[in-house]
Protein backbone atom coordinates (compact mmCIF):
# COMPACT_ATOMS: atom_id res chain seq x y z
CA UNK A 1 0.00 0.00 0.00
CA UNK A 2 1.67 3.18 -1.21
CA UNK A 3 1.22 5.99 1.29
CA UNK A 4 2.00 8.93 -1.00
CA UNK A 5 1.93 8.28 -4.73
CA UNK A 6 2.73 10.51 -7.68
CA UNK A 7 2.18 10.17 -11.39
CA UNK A 8 3.98 10.20 -13.68
CA UNK A 9 7.39 9.17 -12.38
CA UNK A 10 9.14 10.60 -15.44
CA UNK A 11 7.98 13.43 -17.66
CA UNK A 12 9.90 14.60 -20.71
CA UNK A 13 8.43 17.48 -22.64
CA UNK A 14 9.33 20.46 -24.78
CA UNK A 15 9.54 24.10 -23.82
CA UNK A 16 6.24 25.90 -24.00
CA UNK A 17 4.09 22.86 -23.26
CA UNK A 18 1.66 22.54 -20.36
CA UNK A 19 1.84 19.53 -18.07
CA UNK A 20 0.34 18.21 -14.84
CA UNK A 21 1.62 16.04 -12.04
CA UNK A 22 -0.80 14.23 -9.77
CA UNK A 23 -0.40 13.30 -6.12
CA UNK A 24 -2.52 11.18 -3.83
CA UNK A 25 -2.08 10.16 -0.21
CA UNK A 26 -3.92 7.46 1.69
CA UNK A 27 -2.61 8.36 5.14
CA UNK A 28 -5.62 10.43 6.09
CA UNK A 29 -3.45 13.52 6.46
CA UNK A 30 -4.91 17.00 6.30
CA UNK A 31 -1.85 18.77 4.89
CA UNK A 32 -0.09 18.25 1.57
CA UNK A 33 2.94 19.89 -0.05
CA UNK A 34 4.80 20.33 -3.29
CA UNK A 35 8.59 20.59 -3.28
CA UNK A 36 11.11 21.18 -6.03
CA UNK A 37 14.51 19.48 -5.78
CA UNK A 38 17.28 20.82 -7.99
CA UNK A 39 20.29 19.00 -9.36
CA UNK A 40 22.26 19.76 -6.18
CA UNK A 41 19.55 18.06 -4.12
CA UNK A 42 18.41 21.32 -2.54
CA UNK A 43 14.76 21.12 -1.46
CA UNK A 44 12.50 24.11 -1.93
CA UNK A 45 8.93 24.26 -0.66
CA UNK A 46 6.54 25.51 -3.33
CA UNK A 47 3.03 25.11 -1.95
CA UNK A 48 1.16 23.68 0.98
CA UNK A 49 -2.53 22.93 1.37
CA UNK A 50 -4.42 22.17 4.53
CA UNK A 51 -7.88 20.67 4.04
CA UNK A 52 -7.98 21.99 0.47
CA UNK A 53 -7.01 25.50 1.55
CA UNK A 54 -3.75 27.06 0.29
CA UNK A 55 -1.59 27.98 3.28
CA UNK A 56 1.92 28.26 1.85
CA UNK A 57 2.60 29.86 -1.49
CA UNK A 58 6.31 30.53 -1.81
CA UNK A 59 7.85 32.71 -4.48
CA UNK A 60 7.04 30.52 -7.44
CA UNK A 61 6.25 31.69 -10.99
CA UNK A 62 2.53 31.93 -11.52
CA UNK A 63 2.94 29.40 -14.33
CA UNK A 64 2.72 26.88 -11.49
CA UNK A 65 -0.76 26.31 -10.16
CA UNK A 66 -1.69 23.77 -7.50
CA UNK A 67 -5.15 22.32 -7.22
CA UNK A 68 -6.57 20.28 -4.36
CA UNK A 69 -9.91 18.65 -5.27
CA UNK A 70 -10.05 16.98 -1.85
CA UNK A 71 -7.70 16.59 1.08
CA UNK A 72 -6.25 13.33 -0.29
CA UNK A 73 -5.18 14.85 -3.61
CA UNK A 74 -2.91 17.71 -4.59
CA UNK A 75 -2.10 18.22 -8.24
CA UNK A 76 0.43 20.55 -9.82
CA UNK A 77 -0.17 22.14 -13.20
CA UNK A 78 2.65 23.90 -15.02
CA UNK A 79 2.02 26.20 -17.97
CA UNK A 80 4.50 27.26 -20.63
CA UNK A 81 7.29 25.03 -19.42
CA UNK A 82 10.82 26.44 -19.40
CA UNK A 83 14.24 24.78 -19.36
CA UNK A 84 14.74 25.92 -15.75
CA UNK A 85 11.70 23.94 -14.64
CA UNK A 86 13.68 20.72 -15.12
CA UNK A 87 13.95 19.18 -11.66
CA UNK A 88 12.48 16.48 -9.46
CA UNK A 89 9.13 17.43 -7.94
CA UNK A 90 8.06 15.80 -4.70
CA UNK A 91 4.67 15.63 -3.12
CA UNK A 92 4.46 15.15 0.64
CA UNK A 93 1.83 15.00 3.35
CA UNK A 94 1.70 15.45 7.09
CA UNK A 95 -0.64 15.31 10.05
CA UNK A 96 0.49 18.29 12.10
CA UNK A 97 -2.05 17.88 14.84
CA UNK A 98 -0.56 17.59 18.31
CA UNK A 99 2.82 18.76 17.12
CA UNK A 100 3.56 15.93 14.67
CA UNK A 101 5.54 17.88 12.09
CA UNK A 102 7.10 15.04 10.13
CA UNK A 103 6.26 14.83 6.45
CA UNK A 104 5.89 11.74 4.27
CA UNK A 105 7.11 11.91 0.71
CA UNK A 106 6.11 10.44 -2.61
CA UNK A 107 8.67 8.88 -4.96
CA UNK A 108 9.10 12.02 -7.02
CA UNK A 109 8.45 13.08 -10.60
CA UNK A 110 11.52 13.78 -12.69
CA UNK A 111 10.61 16.54 -15.13
CA UNK A 112 12.90 17.15 -18.08
CA UNK A 113 12.19 20.10 -20.34
CA UNK A 114 13.98 20.09 -23.71
CA UNK B 1 14.89 33.30 11.76
CA UNK B 2 14.91 29.52 11.87
CA UNK B 3 17.64 27.72 9.95
CA UNK B 4 19.48 24.42 9.63
CA UNK B 5 23.13 23.98 8.71
CA UNK B 6 24.59 20.65 7.67
CA UNK B 7 28.14 19.68 6.93
CA UNK B 8 28.95 19.82 3.27
CA UNK B 9 29.44 16.65 1.33
CA UNK B 10 30.27 14.41 -0.14
CA UNK B 11 31.40 12.40 2.84
CA UNK B 12 33.34 9.35 1.69
CA UNK B 13 34.00 6.46 4.08
CA UNK B 14 35.06 2.86 3.92
CA UNK B 15 32.66 0.12 4.92
CA UNK B 16 32.47 -0.45 8.71
CA UNK B 17 33.77 3.06 9.46
CA UNK B 18 32.14 5.31 12.06
CA UNK B 19 29.86 7.99 10.65
CA UNK B 20 29.07 11.46 11.91
CA UNK B 21 27.13 14.00 9.89
CA UNK B 22 26.91 17.33 11.68
CA UNK B 23 23.71 19.33 11.90
CA UNK B 24 23.21 22.56 13.83
CA UNK B 25 20.13 24.71 13.98
CA UNK B 26 18.88 28.15 14.89
CA UNK B 27 15.36 28.36 16.22
CA UNK B 28 13.09 30.14 18.61
CA UNK B 29 11.03 28.02 20.91
CA UNK B 30 11.24 24.24 21.01
CA UNK B 31 11.32 22.74 17.55
CA UNK B 32 11.24 19.07 16.61
CA UNK B 33 14.28 17.75 14.76
CA UNK B 34 14.43 15.17 12.00
CA UNK B 35 16.82 13.23 9.84
CA UNK B 36 15.62 12.08 6.43
CA UNK B 37 17.41 9.79 3.98
CA UNK B 38 17.11 9.84 0.19
CA UNK B 39 18.39 6.80 -1.68
CA UNK B 40 19.23 7.26 -5.38
CA UNK B 41 16.14 7.71 -7.51
CA UNK B 42 13.77 7.67 -4.53
CA UNK B 43 11.82 10.06 -2.35
CA UNK B 44 12.82 11.17 1.11
CA UNK B 45 12.19 8.78 3.99
CA UNK B 46 11.99 9.75 7.63
CA UNK B 47 14.98 8.14 9.31
CA UNK B 48 14.59 9.34 12.89
CA UNK B 49 13.26 12.20 14.95
CA UNK B 50 13.45 13.87 18.36
CA UNK B 51 10.85 16.19 19.77
CA UNK B 52 12.50 17.66 22.87
CA UNK B 53 15.87 18.38 24.40
CA UNK B 54 17.98 15.31 25.30
CA UNK B 55 15.73 12.98 23.29
CA UNK B 56 17.62 10.42 21.26
CA UNK B 57 16.15 9.27 17.99
CA UNK B 58 17.31 5.96 16.56
CA UNK B 59 16.56 3.72 13.59
CA UNK B 60 18.46 1.19 11.45
CA UNK B 61 21.60 1.65 13.56
CA UNK B 62 21.56 5.44 13.17
CA UNK B 63 21.26 7.72 16.19
CA UNK B 64 20.97 11.44 16.87
CA UNK B 65 20.57 13.31 20.15
CA UNK B 66 18.74 16.65 20.46
CA UNK B 67 21.26 18.92 22.19
CA UNK B 68 19.70 22.22 23.11
CA UNK B 69 22.85 23.61 24.74
CA UNK B 70 24.83 23.23 21.51
CA UNK B 71 21.79 23.53 19.18
CA UNK B 72 22.88 20.35 17.43
CA UNK B 73 21.40 17.10 16.14
CA UNK B 74 24.35 15.17 14.73
CA UNK B 75 23.69 11.88 12.96
CA UNK B 76 25.89 8.92 13.93
CA UNK B 77 26.27 5.28 13.00
CA UNK B 78 28.84 2.93 14.42
CA UNK B 79 29.55 0.84 11.33
CA UNK B 80 28.36 1.94 7.90
CA UNK B 81 27.54 -0.33 4.98
CA UNK B 82 27.61 0.26 1.25
CA UNK B 83 23.81 0.27 1.35
CA UNK B 84 23.90 3.41 3.54
CA UNK B 85 25.12 5.43 0.55
CA UNK B 86 22.49 8.14 0.12
CA UNK B 87 21.80 11.81 0.72
CA UNK B 88 20.93 12.70 4.31
CA UNK B 89 18.84 15.74 5.24
CA UNK B 90 18.49 17.37 8.63
CA UNK B 91 15.23 19.26 9.18
CA UNK B 92 13.57 21.38 11.83
CA UNK B 93 9.83 21.47 12.49
CA UNK B 94 8.53 24.53 14.27
CA UNK B 95 5.04 25.09 12.94
CA UNK B 96 2.21 22.95 11.78
CA UNK B 97 2.85 23.49 8.12
CA UNK B 98 6.51 23.79 7.37
CA UNK B 99 9.84 22.09 7.83
CA UNK B 100 13.12 23.97 7.54
CA UNK B 101 15.60 21.86 5.59
CA UNK B 102 19.35 21.57 5.56
CA UNK B 103 21.12 21.45 2.20
CA UNK B 104 21.66 17.67 2.39
CA UNK B 105 24.87 15.69 2.78
CA UNK B 106 25.80 13.05 0.26
CA UNK B 107 27.33 9.95 1.85
CA UNK B 108 29.42 7.54 -0.22
CA UNK B 109 30.49 4.25 1.30
CA UNK B 110 33.24 2.31 -0.46
CA UNK B 111 33.55 -1.46 -0.07
Short mmCIF file of N, CA and C in Angstrom, two decimals, chain B residues 30-66:
data_model
loop_
_atom_site.label_atom_id
_atom_site.label_comp_id
_atom_site.label_asym_id
_atom_site.label_seq_id
_atom_site.Cartn_x
_atom_site.Cartn_y
_atom_site.Cartn_z
N UNK B 30 10.82 25.63 20.82
CA UNK B 30 11.24 24.24 21.01
C UNK B 30 10.84 23.42 19.80
N UNK B 31 11.68 23.47 18.77
CA UNK B 31 11.32 22.74 17.55
C UNK B 31 11.50 21.24 17.70
N UNK B 32 10.90 20.49 16.79
CA UNK B 32 11.24 19.07 16.61
C UNK B 32 12.34 18.98 15.58
N UNK B 33 13.14 17.93 15.67
CA UNK B 33 14.28 17.75 14.76
C UNK B 33 14.18 16.40 14.08
N UNK B 34 14.59 16.37 12.82
CA UNK B 34 14.43 15.17 12.00
C UNK B 34 15.68 14.91 11.17
N UNK B 35 15.91 13.63 10.89
CA UNK B 35 16.82 13.23 9.84
C UNK B 35 16.02 12.42 8.81
N UNK B 36 16.20 12.81 7.55
CA UNK B 36 15.62 12.08 6.43
C UNK B 36 16.75 11.50 5.59
N UNK B 37 16.44 10.40 4.89
CA UNK B 37 17.41 9.79 3.98
C UNK B 37 16.77 9.67 2.59
N UNK B 38 17.57 9.96 1.58
CA UNK B 38 17.11 9.84 0.19
C UNK B 38 18.06 8.93 -0.56
N UNK B 39 17.60 7.73 -0.86
CA UNK B 39 18.39 6.80 -1.68
C UNK B 39 18.27 7.21 -3.15
N UNK B 40 19.25 6.84 -3.97
CA UNK B 40 19.23 7.26 -5.38
C UNK B 40 17.92 6.92 -6.07
N UNK B 41 17.35 7.92 -6.72
CA UNK B 41 16.14 7.71 -7.51
C UNK B 41 14.87 7.57 -6.69
N UNK B 42 14.95 7.84 -5.38
CA UNK B 42 13.77 7.67 -4.53
C UNK B 42 13.38 8.97 -3.83
N UNK B 43 12.24 8.93 -3.16
CA UNK B 43 11.82 10.06 -2.35
C UNK B 43 12.50 10.05 -1.00
N UNK B 44 12.23 11.06 -0.21
CA UNK B 44 12.82 11.17 1.11
C UNK B 44 12.05 10.28 2.09
N UNK B 45 12.81 9.62 2.96
CA UNK B 45 12.19 8.78 3.99
C UNK B 45 12.60 9.32 5.35
N UNK B 46 11.66 9.36 6.26
CA UNK B 46 11.99 9.75 7.63
C UNK B 46 12.87 8.68 8.24
N UNK B 47 14.05 9.09 8.72
CA UNK B 47 14.98 8.14 9.31
C UNK B 47 14.81 8.10 10.84
N UNK B 48 14.80 9.27 11.45
CA UNK B 48 14.59 9.34 12.89
C UNK B 48 14.18 10.75 13.27
N UNK B 49 13.68 10.88 14.50
CA UNK B 49 13.26 12.20 14.95
C UNK B 49 13.45 12.33 16.46
N UNK B 50 13.44 13.58 16.92
CA UNK B 50 13.45 13.87 18.36
C UNK B 50 12.61 15.12 18.57
N UNK B 51 11.80 15.11 19.60
CA UNK B 51 10.85 16.19 19.77
C UNK B 51 11.18 17.13 20.93
N UNK B 52 12.13 16.75 21.78
CA UNK B 52 12.50 17.66 22.87
C UNK B 52 13.95 17.44 23.26
N UNK B 53 14.46 18.41 24.01
CA UNK B 53 15.87 18.38 24.40
C UNK B 53 16.22 17.08 25.10
N UNK B 54 17.40 16.54 24.75
CA UNK B 54 17.98 15.31 25.30
C UNK B 54 17.32 14.04 24.77
N UNK B 55 16.30 14.16 23.95
CA UNK B 55 15.73 12.98 23.29
C UNK B 55 16.76 12.40 22.35
N UNK B 56 16.79 11.09 22.26
CA UNK B 56 17.62 10.42 21.26
C UNK B 56 16.71 9.69 20.30
N UNK B 57 16.85 10.02 19.01
CA UNK B 57 16.15 9.27 17.99
C UNK B 57 17.06 8.19 17.45
N UNK B 58 16.48 7.03 17.09
CA UNK B 58 17.31 5.96 16.56
C UNK B 58 16.50 5.12 15.59
N UNK B 59 17.20 4.57 14.58
CA UNK B 59 16.56 3.72 13.59
C UNK B 59 17.64 3.13 12.69
N UNK B 60 17.56 1.87 12.40
CA UNK B 60 18.46 1.19 11.45
C UNK B 60 19.93 1.37 11.83
N UNK B 61 20.23 1.49 13.11
CA UNK B 61 21.60 1.65 13.56
C UNK B 61 22.07 3.09 13.61
N UNK B 62 21.26 4.01 13.11
CA UNK B 62 21.56 5.44 13.17
C UNK B 62 21.00 6.03 14.47
N UNK B 63 21.71 7.03 14.98
CA UNK B 63 21.26 7.72 16.19
C UNK B 63 21.53 9.20 16.06
N UNK B 64 20.70 10.00 16.76
CA UNK B 64 20.97 11.44 16.87
C UNK B 64 20.35 11.92 18.16
N UNK B 65 21.06 12.79 18.88
CA UNK B 65 20.57 13.31 20.15
C UNK B 65 20.32 14.80 20.04
N UNK B 66 19.17 15.24 20.48
CA UNK B 66 18.74 16.65 20.46
C UNK B 66 19.48 17.37 21.59
#
